[in-house]
Amino acid sequence: AIEVHFTPSYMFCPIHNRIMQKWFEEVMGEQCNHRVSLPDGYGEIHVPQVSFNVIYILSHLYRHIFTEGVGLRQLLDYYYVLISDDLLLIRDRVQKELKELGLWKFAGGIMYIMQEVFGMPASRLIVPPNEKYGKFVLNEVLEAGNFGRHDARNRFGRSKLGHNLQRVYRDIRLVRYFPAEALCEPLFRIWHFFWRLKYKK
């Protein structure tokens, strides 16, 4: 089974989402044509470059904080993206893109976790670590776990209504730290509901 995405990722805030979709359009040709050789002569495959993955995976983690929860395993995967030598050459460009996409504070929180939990050296951090955001995000990770399966704060049950109420409850908790995404998430969900009805998804 495969899950087909019409876009690699998205943001809930329309302004940030517009910037993200434009960025995807600009880099997609380069990403789709990037090939690497498999070991032992098994041919070549197309894979995204580190410059793409560092933004894409961070945005994916960001969305999971709002919708399903993030596990330490996902953060460890991101650690291995961040230790690539290629990132050292493009850090200024990545920082500019993170600011434009509204991911700067979240990135600072993730860098705090990378340093405090995984022992990443400061030379490998893509932005300065932010303790305030890092402690908040780490608490969310430890409370909820991967896909929120272990979140004892889920007080609304597993029904569709309960799931939606839980997301509103989570948005309220997140609005202090990430206001643009938290305030737009319920509106995005309503729009997405009607979009799915229209296109029978």
Tab-separated table of C-alpha atoms in Angstrom:
chain	number	residue	atom	x	y	z
A	1	ALA	CA	0.000	0.000	0.000
A	2	ILE	CA	1.212	3.503	-0.782
A	3	GLU	CA	-0.003	6.947	0.231
A	4	VAL	CA	0.058	9.406	-2.667
A	5	HIS	CA	0.620	13.058	-1.756
A	6	PHE	CA	-0.319	15.810	-4.193
A	7	THR	CA	2.173	18.039	-2.387
A	8	PRO	CA	5.078	17.001	-0.141
A	9	SER	CA	3.769	18.999	2.828
A	10	TYR	CA	1.602	21.945	3.822
A	11	MET	CA	1.117	24.496	6.567
A	12	PHE	CA	-2.150	25.433	8.242
A	13	CYS	CA	-1.495	29.180	8.044
A	14	PRO	CA	-2.446	30.249	4.474
A	15	ILE	CA	0.423	32.761	4.223
A	16	HIS	CA	3.057	30.230	5.235
A	17	ASN	CA	1.409	27.548	3.102
A	18	ARG	CA	1.533	29.763	0.011
A	19	ILE	CA	5.250	30.367	0.590
A	20	MET	CA	5.831	26.638	1.118
A	21	GLN	CA	4.015	25.585	-2.052
A	22	LYS	CA	5.949	28.180	-4.042
A	23	TRP	CA	9.202	26.843	-2.560
A	24	PHE	CA	8.248	23.283	-3.542
A	25	GLU	CA	7.609	24.430	-7.127
A	26	GLU	CA	11.000	26.146	-7.258
A	27	VAL	CA	13.020	23.166	-5.990
A	28	MET	CA	11.007	20.236	-7.355
A	29	GLY	CA	12.835	19.870	-10.661
A	30	GLU	CA	16.191	19.733	-8.912
A	31	GLN	CA	14.900	17.224	-6.348
A	32	CYS	CA	13.246	14.924	-8.871
A	33	ASN	CA	16.410	14.790	-10.959
A	34	HIS	CA	18.756	14.089	-8.044
A	35	ARG	CA	19.958	10.490	-8.312
A	36	VAL	CA	22.231	8.398	-6.153
A	37	SER	CA	23.873	5.075	-6.882
A	38	LEU	CA	22.879	2.069	-4.835
A	39	PRO	CA	25.643	-0.139	-3.425
A	40	ASP	CA	26.827	-3.290	-5.170
A	41	GLY	CA	25.772	-2.083	-8.616
A	42	TYR	CA	22.006	-2.182	-8.009
A	43	GLY	CA	21.476	0.911	-10.133
A	44	GLU	CA	20.327	4.404	-9.259
A	45	ILE	CA	17.326	5.864	-7.456
A	46	HIS	CA	15.868	9.352	-7.196
A	47	VAL	CA	16.093	10.818	-3.678
A	48	PRO	CA	15.655	14.358	-2.351
A	49	GLN	CA	18.735	16.330	-1.413
A	50	VAL	CA	19.615	17.178	2.184
A	51	SER	CA	18.722	20.843	1.472
A	52	PHE	CA	15.149	19.682	0.784
A	53	ASN	CA	14.866	17.132	3.585
A	54	VAL	CA	16.010	19.534	6.293
A	55	ILE	CA	12.983	21.768	5.547
A	56	TYR	CA	10.504	19.085	4.537
A	57	ILE	CA	11.059	16.797	7.533
A	58	LEU	CA	10.971	19.726	9.968
A	59	SER	CA	7.637	20.901	8.528
A	60	HIS	CA	6.331	17.334	8.797
A	61	LEU	CA	7.330	17.188	12.476
A	62	TYR	CA	5.681	20.573	12.998
A	63	ARG	CA	2.408	19.366	11.538
A	64	HIS	CA	2.516	16.187	13.633
A	65	ILE	CA	2.820	18.269	16.815
A	66	PHE	CA	-0.562	19.790	15.882
A	67	THR	CA	-2.326	16.688	14.640
A	68	GLU	CA	-1.038	13.353	15.884
A	69	GLY	CA	2.036	13.650	18.064
A	70	VAL	CA	5.741	13.072	17.484
A	71	GLY	CA	7.883	10.258	18.830
A	72	LEU	CA	11.540	10.368	19.809
A	73	ARG	CA	12.237	7.986	16.927
A	74	GLN	CA	11.136	10.644	14.423
A	75	LEU	CA	13.453	13.156	16.074
A	76	LEU	CA	16.317	10.672	15.914
A	77	ASP	CA	15.691	10.269	12.176
A	78	TYR	CA	15.955	14.045	11.837
A	79	TYR	CA	19.226	13.995	13.792
A	80	TYR	CA	20.782	11.949	10.978
A	81	VAL	CA	19.641	14.492	8.393
A	82	LEU	CA	21.186	17.316	10.414
A	83	ILE	CA	24.624	15.746	10.745
A	84	SER	CA	25.135	15.727	6.982
A	85	ASP	CA	28.218	17.683	5.926
A	86	ASP	CA	26.192	19.157	3.044
A	87	LEU	CA	24.218	21.283	5.508
A	88	LEU	CA	27.300	23.177	6.631
A	89	LEU	CA	27.534	24.742	3.162
A	90	ILE	CA	23.915	25.907	2.939
A	91	ARG	CA	23.081	26.910	6.528
A	92	ASP	CA	22.488	30.593	5.679
A	93	ARG	CA	20.049	29.658	2.914
A	94	VAL	CA	18.225	27.183	5.174
A	95	GLN	CA	17.885	29.814	7.922
A	96	LYS	CA	16.353	32.289	5.463
A	97	GLU	CA	13.843	29.665	4.282
A	98	LEU	CA	12.903	28.699	7.846
A	99	LYS	CA	12.135	32.347	8.679
A	100	GLU	CA	10.010	32.790	5.554
A	101	LEU	CA	8.052	29.613	6.269
A	102	GLY	CA	7.322	30.535	9.892
A	103	LEU	CA	9.357	27.569	11.159
A	104	TRP	CA	12.101	29.508	12.956
A	105	LYS	CA	10.823	29.129	16.542
A	106	PHE	CA	9.948	25.480	16.074
A	107	ALA	CA	13.385	24.852	14.539
A	108	GLY	CA	14.992	26.499	17.579
A	109	GLY	CA	13.013	24.180	19.832
A	110	ILE	CA	14.061	21.131	17.849
A	111	MET	CA	17.708	22.256	17.970
A	112	TYR	CA	17.445	22.484	21.760
A	113	ILE	CA	16.225	18.865	21.822
A	114	MET	CA	18.969	17.786	19.418
A	115	GLN	CA	21.596	19.263	21.712
A	116	GLU	CA	20.140	18.305	25.100
A	117	VAL	CA	18.741	14.854	24.316
A	118	PHE	CA	20.883	13.578	21.454
A	119	GLY	CA	24.121	15.423	22.248
A	120	MET	CA	24.418	17.130	18.881
A	121	PRO	CA	27.432	19.481	18.739
A	122	ALA	CA	26.627	23.187	18.368
A	123	SER	CA	28.460	23.255	15.025
A	124	ARG	CA	25.735	21.053	13.504
A	125	LEU	CA	22.696	23.060	14.649
A	126	ILE	CA	20.924	24.843	11.804
A	127	VAL	CA	19.570	27.624	14.060
A	128	PRO	CA	20.359	28.724	17.633
A	129	PRO	CA	18.682	26.427	20.182
A	130	ASN	CA	15.655	27.880	21.955
A	131	GLU	CA	15.204	26.449	25.457
A	132	LYS	CA	11.660	27.753	25.980
A	133	TYR	CA	10.318	26.193	22.796
A	134	GLY	CA	12.518	23.130	23.133
A	135	LYS	CA	11.244	22.234	26.595
A	136	PHE	CA	7.653	22.693	25.455
A	137	VAL	CA	8.094	20.529	22.341
A	138	LEU	CA	10.009	17.862	24.271
A	139	ASN	CA	7.195	17.689	26.814
A	140	GLU	CA	4.698	17.239	23.967
A	141	VAL	CA	6.839	14.432	22.544
A	142	LEU	CA	7.165	12.665	25.893
A	143	GLU	CA	3.485	13.093	26.822
A	144	ALA	CA	1.974	12.041	23.495
A	145	GLY	CA	4.477	9.677	21.892
A	146	ASN	CA	4.409	8.572	18.280
A	147	PHE	CA	1.052	9.484	16.693
A	148	GLY	CA	-0.240	10.460	20.146
A	149	ARG	CA	-0.902	6.833	21.071
A	150	HIS	CA	0.198	7.317	24.667
A	151	ASP	CA	-1.312	10.736	25.361
A	152	ALA	CA	-3.121	10.532	28.696
A	153	ARG	CA	-4.460	14.032	28.031
A	154	ASN	CA	-6.856	12.626	25.411
A	155	ARG	CA	-10.073	13.253	27.263
A	156	PHE	CA	-12.559	13.189	24.376
A	157	GLY	CA	-12.489	9.543	23.237
A	158	ARG	CA	-11.664	7.950	19.887
A	159	SER	CA	-14.800	8.890	17.915
A	160	LYS	CA	-14.651	11.383	15.028
A	161	LEU	CA	-16.161	14.054	17.261
A	162	GLY	CA	-13.744	13.185	20.067
A	163	HIS	CA	-10.807	13.322	17.674
A	164	ASN	CA	-11.804	16.792	16.470
A	165	LEU	CA	-12.412	18.073	19.993
A	166	GLN	CA	-8.998	16.734	21.007
A	167	ARG	CA	-7.370	18.673	18.159
A	168	VAL	CA	-9.063	21.905	19.281
A	169	TYR	CA	-7.851	21.219	22.814
A	170	ARG	CA	-4.332	20.719	21.454
A	171	ASP	CA	-4.565	23.942	19.410
A	172	ILE	CA	-5.436	25.871	22.566
A	173	ARG	CA	-2.349	24.437	24.261
A	174	LEU	CA	-0.150	25.324	21.264
A	175	VAL	CA	-1.452	28.844	20.574
A	176	ARG	CA	0.890	30.410	23.129
A	177	TYR	CA	3.933	29.054	21.306
A	178	PHE	CA	2.871	28.845	17.653
A	179	PRO	CA	-0.089	31.231	17.286
A	180	ALA	CA	-0.335	31.469	13.480
A	181	GLU	CA	-0.582	27.706	12.936
A	182	ALA	CA	-2.677	27.027	16.049
A	183	LEU	CA	-5.297	29.649	15.173
A	184	CYS	CA	-5.463	28.564	11.521
A	185	GLU	CA	-5.567	24.785	12.157
A	186	PRO	CA	-9.325	24.565	12.947
A	187	LEU	CA	-10.133	26.757	9.923
A	188	PHE	CA	-7.918	24.591	7.728
A	189	ARG	CA	-9.709	21.483	9.003
A	190	ILE	CA	-13.126	22.932	8.063
A	191	TRP	CA	-11.851	23.907	4.601
A	192	HIS	CA	-10.287	20.470	4.169
A	193	PHE	CA	-13.569	18.751	5.109
A	194	PHE	CA	-15.444	20.547	2.321
A	195	TRP	CA	-12.538	20.043	-0.100
A	196	ARG	CA	-12.735	16.289	0.518
A	197	LEU	CA	-16.513	16.328	-0.009
A	198	LYS	CA	-16.082	18.203	-3.285
A	199	TYR	CA	-13.444	15.833	-4.600
A	200	LYS	CA	-14.860	12.726	-2.843
A	201	LYS	CA	-11.550	11.978	-1.107
